[in-house]
């Protein structure tokens, strides 16, 4: 293993390490996880590298895994580029979305459906928003427009 340390890397734990550790594991916000990964990548320590490896292998959002990969490579660690997730990221996703759709009044709007999903299943909303990016609304609208089976 070779270490190609960049200027600006610090070899001691950040003062806010515990906060960053919590942020990397926060399921409700992929953006907070991404920010934490980017900040952790500035510190060349065993605990920060371990957290980056955890994000690389365990995060559901591709952008977070990709950032962890890039930071690990910058720190000279051996890491494999993560693959994009295919298929359902949550078991029974269609049933959950159908249940939310059916819980709304007849004639509800797409925005009401989207808001209810965000309020009731922020984990699903956040993960798919992170993975789908700009295509998220079109993907969710497609599900909303699909007729509900009675």
Coordinates of N, CA, C and O in Angstrom, one line a residue:
X1 N 0.8 -1.2 0.0 CA 0.0 0.0 0.0 C 0.9 1.2 0.0 O 1.8 1.3 0.8
X2 N 0.6 2.2 -0.8 CA 1.3 3.4 -0.9 C 0.4 4.5 -0.4 O -0.8 4.5 -0.7
X3 N 1.0 5.5 0.3 CA 0.3 6.6 0.8 C 0.7 7.8 0.0 O 1.8 8.3 0.1
X4 N -0.2 8.4 -0.8 CA 0.0 9.6 -1.5 C -0.7 10.7 -0.8 O -1.8 11.1 -1.2
X5 N -0.1 11.1 0.3 CA -0.8 12.1 1.1 C -0.8 13.5 0.4 O 0.2 13.9 -0.1
X6 N -1.9 14.1 0.5 CA -2.1 15.4 -0.1 C -1.9 16.5 1.0 O -2.1 16.3 2.1
X7 N -1.5 17.7 0.5 CA -1.3 18.8 1.5 C -2.7 19.1 2.1 O -3.7 19.1 1.4
X8 N -2.8 19.3 3.3 CA -4.0 19.6 4.0 C -4.6 18.4 4.8 O -5.5 18.6 5.6
X9 N -4.1 17.2 4.5 CA -4.5 16.1 5.3 C -3.9 16.1 6.7 O -2.8 16.5 6.9
X10 N -4.7 15.8 7.7 CA -4.3 15.8 9.1 C -4.3 14.4 9.6 O -5.2 13.6 9.3
X11 N -3.2 14.1 10.4 CA -3.1 12.7 10.9 C -3.5 12.6 12.4 O -3.1 11.8 13.1
X12 N -4.5 13.4 12.8 CA -5.1 13.3 14.1 C -6.6 13.4 13.9 O -7.1 14.0 12.9
X13 N -7.4 12.9 14.9 CA -8.8 13.0 14.8 C -9.4 14.4 14.8 O -8.8 15.3 15.5
X14 N -10.4 14.6 14.0 CA -11.0 16.0 14.0 C -11.7 16.2 15.4 O -12.1 15.3 16.0
X15 N -11.8 17.5 15.8 CA -12.4 17.8 17.0 C -13.9 17.3 17.1 O -14.4 16.9 18.1
X16 N -14.5 17.3 16.0 CA -16.0 16.9 15.9 C -16.1 15.5 15.4 O -17.1 15.1 14.8
X17 N -15.2 14.6 15.7 CA -15.2 13.2 15.3 C -16.5 12.5 15.7 O -17.1 11.8 14.8
X18 N -16.9 12.7 16.9 CA -18.1 12.0 17.4 C -19.4 12.4 16.6 O -20.2 11.7 16.2
X19 N -19.4 13.7 16.3 CA -20.5 14.3 15.5 C -20.5 13.7 14.1 O -21.5 13.3 13.5
X20 N -19.3 13.7 13.5 CA -19.1 13.1 12.1 C -19.5 11.6 12.1 O -20.1 11.2 11.1
X21 N -19.1 10.9 13.1 CA -19.4 9.5 13.2 C -21.0 9.3 13.2 O -21.5 8.4 12.5
X22 N -21.7 10.1 14.0 CA -23.1 10.0 14.0 C -23.7 10.4 12.6 O -24.6 9.8 12.2
X23 N -23.2 11.4 12.0 CA -23.7 11.9 10.7 C -23.5 10.8 9.6 O -24.4 10.7 8.8
X24 N -22.4 10.1 9.7 CA -22.1 9.0 8.7 C -23.2 7.9 8.8 O -23.5 7.3 7.8
X25 N -23.7 7.8 10.0 CA -24.7 6.7 10.2 C -26.2 7.2 10.2 O -27.1 6.4 10.4
X26 N -26.4 8.5 9.9 CA -27.7 9.1 10.0 C -28.5 8.7 8.7 O -28.2 9.1 7.6
X27 N -29.5 7.8 8.9 CA -30.2 7.3 7.8 C -31.2 8.3 7.2 O -31.6 8.2 6.0
X28 N -31.5 9.4 7.9 CA -32.5 10.3 7.4 C -32.0 11.4 6.5 O -32.8 12.1 5.9
X29 N -30.7 11.4 6.3 CA -30.2 12.5 5.4 C -28.9 12.0 4.7 O -27.8 12.0 5.2
X30 N -29.0 11.7 3.4 CA -27.9 11.3 2.6 C -26.9 12.5 2.4 O -25.7 12.3 2.3
X31 N -27.5 13.7 2.4 CA -26.6 14.9 2.3 C -25.7 15.0 3.5 O -24.5 15.4 3.3
X32 N -26.2 14.8 4.7 CA -25.4 14.9 5.9 C -24.3 13.8 5.9 O -23.2 14.1 6.3
X33 N -24.7 12.6 5.4 CA -23.7 11.5 5.3 C -22.6 11.9 4.3 O -21.4 11.7 4.5
X34 N -23.0 12.5 3.2 CA -22.1 12.9 2.1 C -21.1 14.0 2.7 O -19.9 13.9 2.5
X35 N -21.6 14.9 3.4 CA -20.8 16.0 4.0 C -19.8 15.4 5.0 O -18.7 15.8 5.0
X36 N -20.3 14.5 5.8 CA -19.5 13.8 6.8 C -18.3 13.0 6.1 O -17.2 13.1 6.6
X37 N -18.7 12.3 5.1 CA -17.6 11.5 4.4 C -16.6 12.5 3.8 O -15.4 12.2 3.9
X38 N -17.0 13.6 3.2 CA -16.1 14.5 2.6 C -15.2 15.1 3.7 O -14.0 15.3 3.5
X39 N -15.7 15.4 4.8 CA -14.9 16.0 5.9 C -14.0 14.9 6.5 O -12.8 15.2 6.8
X40 N -14.5 13.7 6.7 CA -13.6 12.7 7.3 C -12.4 12.3 6.4 O -11.4 12.0 6.8
X41 N -12.6 12.5 5.1 CA -11.6 12.3 4.1 C -10.4 13.2 4.2 O -9.3 12.9 3.6
X42 N -10.5 14.2 5.0 CA -9.3 15.1 5.3 C -8.4 14.7 6.4 O -7.5 15.3 6.7
X43 N -8.8 13.6 7.1 CA -8.1 13.1 8.2 C -7.6 11.7 8.0 O -8.3 10.8 7.8
X44 N -6.3 11.5 8.0 CA -5.6 10.2 7.8 C -5.4 9.5 9.1 O -4.3 9.5 9.6
X45 N -6.5 9.0 9.7 CA -6.4 8.2 10.9 C -7.1 6.9 10.8 O -8.0 6.8 10.0
X46 N -6.8 5.9 11.6 CA -7.4 4.6 11.5 C -8.9 4.7 11.7 O -9.7 4.2 11.0
X47 N -9.4 5.5 12.8 CA -10.9 5.6 13.0 C -11.6 6.3 11.8 O -12.7 5.9 11.4
X48 N -11.0 7.3 11.2 CA -11.7 8.0 10.1 C -11.7 7.1 8.9 O -12.7 7.0 8.1
X49 N -10.6 6.4 8.6 CA -10.5 5.4 7.5 C -11.6 4.3 7.7 O -12.3 3.9 6.7
X50 N -11.7 3.8 8.9 CA -12.7 2.8 9.2 C -14.1 3.3 8.9 O -14.9 2.6 8.3
X51 N -14.4 4.5 9.3 CA -15.8 5.1 8.9 C -16.0 5.3 7.4 O -17.0 5.0 6.9
X52 N -14.9 5.7 6.7 CA -15.0 5.8 5.3 C -15.3 4.4 4.6 O -16.0 4.3 3.7
X53 N -14.6 3.4 5.1 CA -14.8 2.1 4.6 C -16.2 1.6 4.9 O -16.8 0.9 4.0
X54 N -16.7 1.9 6.1 CA -18.1 1.6 6.4 C -19.1 2.2 5.4 O -20.0 1.6 4.9
X55 N -18.8 3.5 5.1 CA -19.7 4.2 4.2 C -19.6 3.6 2.8 O -20.6 3.5 2.1
X56 N -18.4 3.2 2.4 CA -18.2 2.6 1.1 C -18.9 1.3 0.9 O -19.5 1.1 -0.1
X57 N -19.0 0.5 1.9 CA -19.6 -0.8 1.8 C -21.0 -0.8 2.3 O -21.8 -1.7 1.9
X58 N -21.4 0.1 3.2 CA -22.8 0.0 3.8 C -23.8 1.0 3.4 O -25.0 0.8 3.8
X59 N -23.4 2.1 2.8 CA -24.4 3.1 2.5 C -25.3 2.7 1.3 O -24.8 2.1 0.4
X60 N -26.6 3.1 1.4 CA -27.5 2.7 0.3 C -27.4 3.7 -0.9 O -27.8 3.4 -2.0
X61 N -26.9 4.9 -0.6 CA -26.9 6.0 -1.6 C -25.5 5.9 -2.3 O -24.5 6.1 -1.7
X62 N -25.6 5.8 -3.7 CA -24.4 5.6 -4.5 C -23.5 6.8 -4.3 O -22.2 6.7 -4.2
X63 N -24.0 8.1 -4.3 CA -23.2 9.3 -4.2 C -22.3 9.2 -2.9 O -21.2 9.7 -2.9
X64 N -22.9 8.7 -1.8 CA -22.1 8.7 -0.6 C -21.0 7.6 -0.7 O -19.9 7.8 -0.3
X65 N -21.4 6.4 -1.3 CA -20.4 5.4 -1.5 C -19.2 5.8 -2.4 O -18.1 5.6 -2.1
X66 N -19.6 6.5 -3.4 CA -18.6 7.0 -4.4 C -17.7 8.0 -3.7 O -16.5 8.0 -4.0
X67 N -18.2 8.9 -2.9 CA -17.4 9.9 -2.2 C -16.4 9.2 -1.2 O -15.3 9.6 -1.1
X68 N -16.9 8.2 -0.5 CA -16.1 7.5 0.4 C -14.9 6.8 -0.4 O -13.8 6.8 0.1
X69 N -15.3 6.2 -1.5 CA -14.2 5.6 -2.4 C -13.2 6.6 -2.8 O -12.0 6.3 -2.6
X70 N -13.6 7.8 -3.2 CA -12.6 8.8 -3.7 C -11.7 9.3 -2.5 O -10.5 9.5 -2.7
X71 N -12.3 9.4 -1.3 CA -11.6 9.9 -0.2 C -10.6 8.8 0.3 O -9.4 9.1 0.6
X72 N -11.0 7.6 0.2 CA -10.1 6.5 0.6 C -8.9 6.4 -0.4 O -7.8 6.2 0.0
X73 N -9.2 6.6 -1.7 CA -8.1 6.5 -2.7 C -7.2 7.7 -2.4 O -5.9 7.5 -2.5
X74 N -7.7 8.9 -2.1 CA -6.8 10.1 -1.8 C -5.9 9.8 -0.6 O -4.8 10.3 -0.6
X75 N -6.4 9.0 0.3 CA -5.7 8.7 1.5 C -4.7 7.5 1.3 O -4.0 7.1 2.2
X76 N -4.7 7.0 0.0 CA -3.8 5.9 -0.3 C -4.3 4.5 0.1 O -3.5 3.6 0.1
X77 N -5.5 4.4 0.4 CA -6.1 3.1 0.8 C -6.5 2.3 -0.4 O -6.9 2.9 -1.5
X78 N -6.5 1.0 -0.3 CA -6.9 0.1 -1.4 C -8.5 0.0 -1.3 O -9.0 -0.4 -0.3
X79 N -9.2 0.5 -2.3 CA -10.6 0.5 -2.3 C -11.1 0.2 -3.7 O -10.5 0.5 -4.7
X80 N -12.3 -0.4 -3.8 CA -12.9 -0.8 -5.1 C -14.0 0.2 -5.3 O -14.8 0.5 -4.4
X81 N -14.1 0.7 -6.6 CA -15.2 1.6 -6.9 C -16.5 0.8 -6.7 O -16.7 -0.3 -7.1
X82 N -17.5 1.5 -6.0 CA -18.7 0.8 -5.7 C -19.6 0.7 -6.9 O -19.5 1.5 -7.8
X83 N -20.4 -0.3 -7.0 CA -21.4 -0.5 -8.1 C -22.7 0.2 -7.7 O -23.0 0.4 -6.5
X84 N -23.4 0.6 -8.7 CA -24.7 1.3 -8.5 C -25.7 0.2 -8.1 O -25.6 -0.9 -8.6
X85 N -26.6 0.6 -7.2 CA -27.6 -0.4 -6.8 C -28.6 -0.6 -7.9 O -29.0 0.3 -8.6
X86 N -29.0 -1.9 -8.0 CA -30.1 -2.2 -9.0 C -31.2 -2.8 -8.2 O -31.1 -3.5 -7.2
X87 N -32.4 -2.5 -8.7 CA -33.6 -3.1 -8.1 C -34.1 -2.3 -6.9 O -33.7 -1.2 -6.6
X88 N -34.9 -3.0 -6.1 CA -35.4 -2.4 -4.9 C -34.4 -2.2 -3.8 O -33.6 -3.2 -3.5
X89 N -34.3 -1.1 -3.2 CA -33.4 -0.9 -2.1 C -34.0 -1.2 -0.7 O -33.3 -1.4 0.3
X90 N -35.3 -1.3 -0.7 CA -36.1 -1.6 0.5 C -37.0 -2.8 0.2 O -37.8 -2.7 -0.8
X91 N -37.0 -3.8 1.0 CA -37.9 -4.9 0.7 C -39.3 -4.5 0.9 O -39.7 -3.8 1.8
X92 N -40.2 -4.9 -0.1 CA -41.6 -4.5 -0.1 C -41.9 -3.1 -0.4 O -42.9 -2.5 0.0
X93 N -41.0 -2.4 -1.1 CA -41.1 -1.0 -1.4 C -42.5 -0.7 -2.1 O -43.2 0.2 -1.7
X94 N -42.9 -1.5 -3.1 CA -44.1 -1.3 -3.8 C -45.3 -1.3 -2.9 O -46.2 -0.5 -3.0
X95 N -45.3 -2.3 -1.9 CA -46.4 -2.4 -1.0 C -46.5 -1.1 -0.1 O -47.5 -0.6 0.2
X96 N -45.3 -0.7 0.4 CA -45.3 0.5 1.2 C -45.8 1.7 0.5 O -46.6 2.5 1.0
X97 N -45.4 1.9 -0.8 CA -45.8 3.1 -1.6 C -47.3 3.0 -1.9 O -48.0 4.0 -1.9
X98 N -47.8 1.8 -2.2 CA -49.2 1.6 -2.4 C -50.0 1.9 -1.2 O -51.1 2.5 -1.3
X99 N -49.5 1.5 0.0 CA -50.2 1.7 1.2 C -50.3 3.2 1.5 O -51.4 3.7 1.9
X100 N -49.3 3.9 1.2 CA -49.3 5.4 1.4 C -50.3 6.0 0.4 O -51.1 6.9 0.8
X101 N -50.2 5.6 -0.8 CA -51.2 6.1 -1.8 C -52.6 5.9 -1.4 O -53.4 6.8 -1.5
X102 N -52.9 4.7 -1.0 CA -54.3 4.3 -0.6 C -54.7 5.1 0.7 O -55.9 5.2 0.9
X103 N -53.8 5.5 1.5 CA -54.2 6.2 2.8 C -54.6 7.7 2.5 O -55.2 8.3 3.4
X104 N -54.3 8.2 1.3 CA -54.7 9.5 1.0 C -56.1 9.6 0.4 O -56.6 8.6 -0.2
X105 N -56.8 10.7 0.5 CA -58.1 10.8 0.0 C -58.2 10.7 -1.6 O -57.2 11.0 -2.2
X106 N -59.3 10.2 -2.1 CA -59.5 10.1 -3.5 C -59.3 11.5 -4.1 O -59.7 12.5 -3.6
X107 N -58.6 11.5 -5.3 CA -58.3 12.8 -6.0 C -57.1 13.6 -5.4 O -57.0 14.7 -5.7
X108 N -56.3 13.0 -4.6 CA -55.2 13.7 -4.0 C -54.1 14.0 -5.1 O -54.2 13.4 -6.2
X109 N -53.3 15.0 -4.8 CA -52.3 15.4 -5.8 C -51.0 14.6 -5.6 O -50.8 14.0 -4.6
X110 N -50.1 14.7 -6.6 CA -48.8 14.1 -6.5 C -48.0 14.7 -5.4 O -47.3 14.0 -4.6
X111 N -48.1 16.0 -5.2 CA -47.4 16.7 -4.1 C -47.8 16.2 -2.8 O -47.0 16.0 -1.8
X112 N -49.1 15.9 -2.6 CA -49.6 15.3 -1.3 C -49.0 13.9 -1.1 O -48.6 13.6 0.0
X113 N -49.0 13.1 -2.1 CA -48.4 11.8 -2.1 C -46.9 11.9 -1.7 O -46.4 11.2 -0.8
X114 N -46.2 12.8 -2.4 CA -44.8 13.0 -2.1 C -44.5 13.4 -0.7 O -43.6 12.9 0.0
X115 N -45.3 14.4 -0.2 CA -45.2 14.9 1.2 C -45.5 13.8 2.2 O -44.8 13.7 3.2
X116 N -46.5 13.0 1.9 CA -46.8 11.9 2.9 C -45.7 10.9 2.9 O -45.4 10.4 4.0
X117 N -45.1 10.5 1.8 CA -44.0 9.6 1.8 C -42.9 10.2 2.6 O -42.3 9.5 3.4
X118 N -42.6 11.5 2.4 CA -41.5 12.1 3.1 C -41.7 12.1 4.6 O -40.8 11.9 5.4
X119 N -43.0 12.3 5.0 CA -43.3 12.4 6.5 C -43.3 11.0 7.1 O -42.9 10.8 8.3
X120 N -43.8 10.0 6.4 CA -44.0 8.7 7.0 C -42.8 7.7 6.8 O -42.6 6.9 7.6
X121 N -42.1 7.9 5.7 CA -41.0 7.0 5.4 C -39.8 7.8 4.9 O -39.4 7.7 3.7
X122 N -39.3 8.7 5.7 CA -38.2 9.5 5.4 C -37.0 8.7 4.9 O -36.2 9.1 4.0
X123 N -36.8 7.5 5.5 CA -35.7 6.7 5.1 C -35.8 6.3 3.6 O -34.8 6.4 2.8
X124 N -36.9 5.9 3.1 CA -37.2 5.5 1.7 C -37.0 6.8 0.9 O -36.3 6.8 -0.2
X125 N -37.7 7.8 1.3 CA -37.7 9.1 0.5 C -36.3 9.6 0.3 O -35.8 9.8 -0.8
X126 N -35.5 9.6 1.4 CA -34.2 10.2 1.3 C -33.2 9.3 0.5 O -32.4 9.8 -0.3
X127 N -33.3 8.0 0.7 CA -32.4 7.1 -0.1 C -32.7 7.1 -1.6 O -31.7 7.2 -2.4
X128 N -33.9 7.1 -2.0 CA -34.2 7.1 -3.4 C -34.0 8.5 -4.0 O -33.5 8.6 -5.1
X129 N -34.2 9.6 -3.2 CA -33.9 10.9 -3.7 C -32.4 11.0 -3.9 O -31.9 11.6 -5.0
X130 N -31.6 10.5 -3.0 CA -30.1 10.5 -3.2 C -29.7 9.7 -4.4 O -28.8 10.1 -5.2
X131 N -30.3 8.5 -4.6 CA -29.9 7.6 -5.7 C -30.4 8.1 -7.0 O -29.7 7.9 -8.1
X132 N -31.6 8.6 -7.1 CA -32.2 9.0 -8.4 C -31.8 10.4 -8.8 O -31.9 10.7 -10.0
X133 N -31.4 11.2 -7.9 CA -31.0 12.6 -8.2 C -32.1 13.4 -8.9 O -33.3 13.4 -8.4
X134 N -31.8 13.9 -10.0 CA -32.8 14.8 -10.8 C -33.9 13.9 -11.3 O -35.0 14.5 -11.6
X135 N -33.8 12.6 -11.4 CA -34.8 11.7 -11.9 C -35.8 11.3 -10.8 O -36.8 10.6 -11.1
X136 N -35.6 11.7 -9.6 CA -36.4 11.3 -8.5 C -37.9 11.6 -8.7 O -38.7 10.7 -8.5
X137 N -38.2 12.9 -9.0 CA -39.6 13.2 -9.1 C -40.3 12.4 -10.2 O -41.5 12.0 -10.1
X138 N -39.6 12.3 -11.3 CA -40.2 11.5 -12.5 C -40.5 10.1 -12.1 O -41.5 9.5 -12.4
X139 N -39.5 9.5 -11.4 CA -39.6 8.1 -10.9 C -40.8 8.0 -9.9 O -41.7 7.1 -10.1
X140 N -40.9 8.9 -9.0 CA -42.0 8.8 -8.0 C -43.3 9.1 -8.6 O -44.3 8.5 -8.3
X141 N -43.4 10.0 -9.6 CA -44.6 10.3 -10.3 C -45.1 9.1 -11.0 O -46.3 8.8 -11.1
X142 N -44.2 8.4 -11.6 CA -44.5 7.2 -12.4 C -45.2 6.1 -11.4 O -46.2 5.5 -11.8
X143 N -44.7 6.0 -10.2 CA -45.3 5.1 -9.2 C -46.7 5.6 -8.8 O -47.7 4.9 -8.8
X144 N -46.8 6.9 -8.6 CA -48.0 7.5 -8.2 C -49.1 7.4 -9.3 O -50.3 7.2 -9.0
X145 N -48.7 7.5 -10.5 CA -49.7 7.4 -11.6 C -50.1 6.0 -11.9 O -51.2 5.8 -12.6
X146 N -49.4 5.0 -11.4 CA -49.8 3.6 -11.7 C -51.1 3.4 -10.9 O -51.2 3.7 -9.7
X147 N -52.1 2.9 -11.6 CA -53.4 2.6 -10.9 C -53.2 1.7 -9.7 O -52.5 0.7 -9.8
X148 N -53.9 2.0 -8.6 CA -53.9 1.1 -7.4 C -54.8 0.0 -7.6 O -55.9 0.1 -8.1
X149 N -54.3 -1.2 -7.3 CA -55.2 -2.4 -7.4 C -56.0 -2.4 -6.2 O -55.6 -2.2 -5.0
X150 N -57.3 -2.8 -6.4 CA -58.3 -2.8 -5.3 C -58.3 -4.2 -4.7 O -58.1 -5.2 -5.3

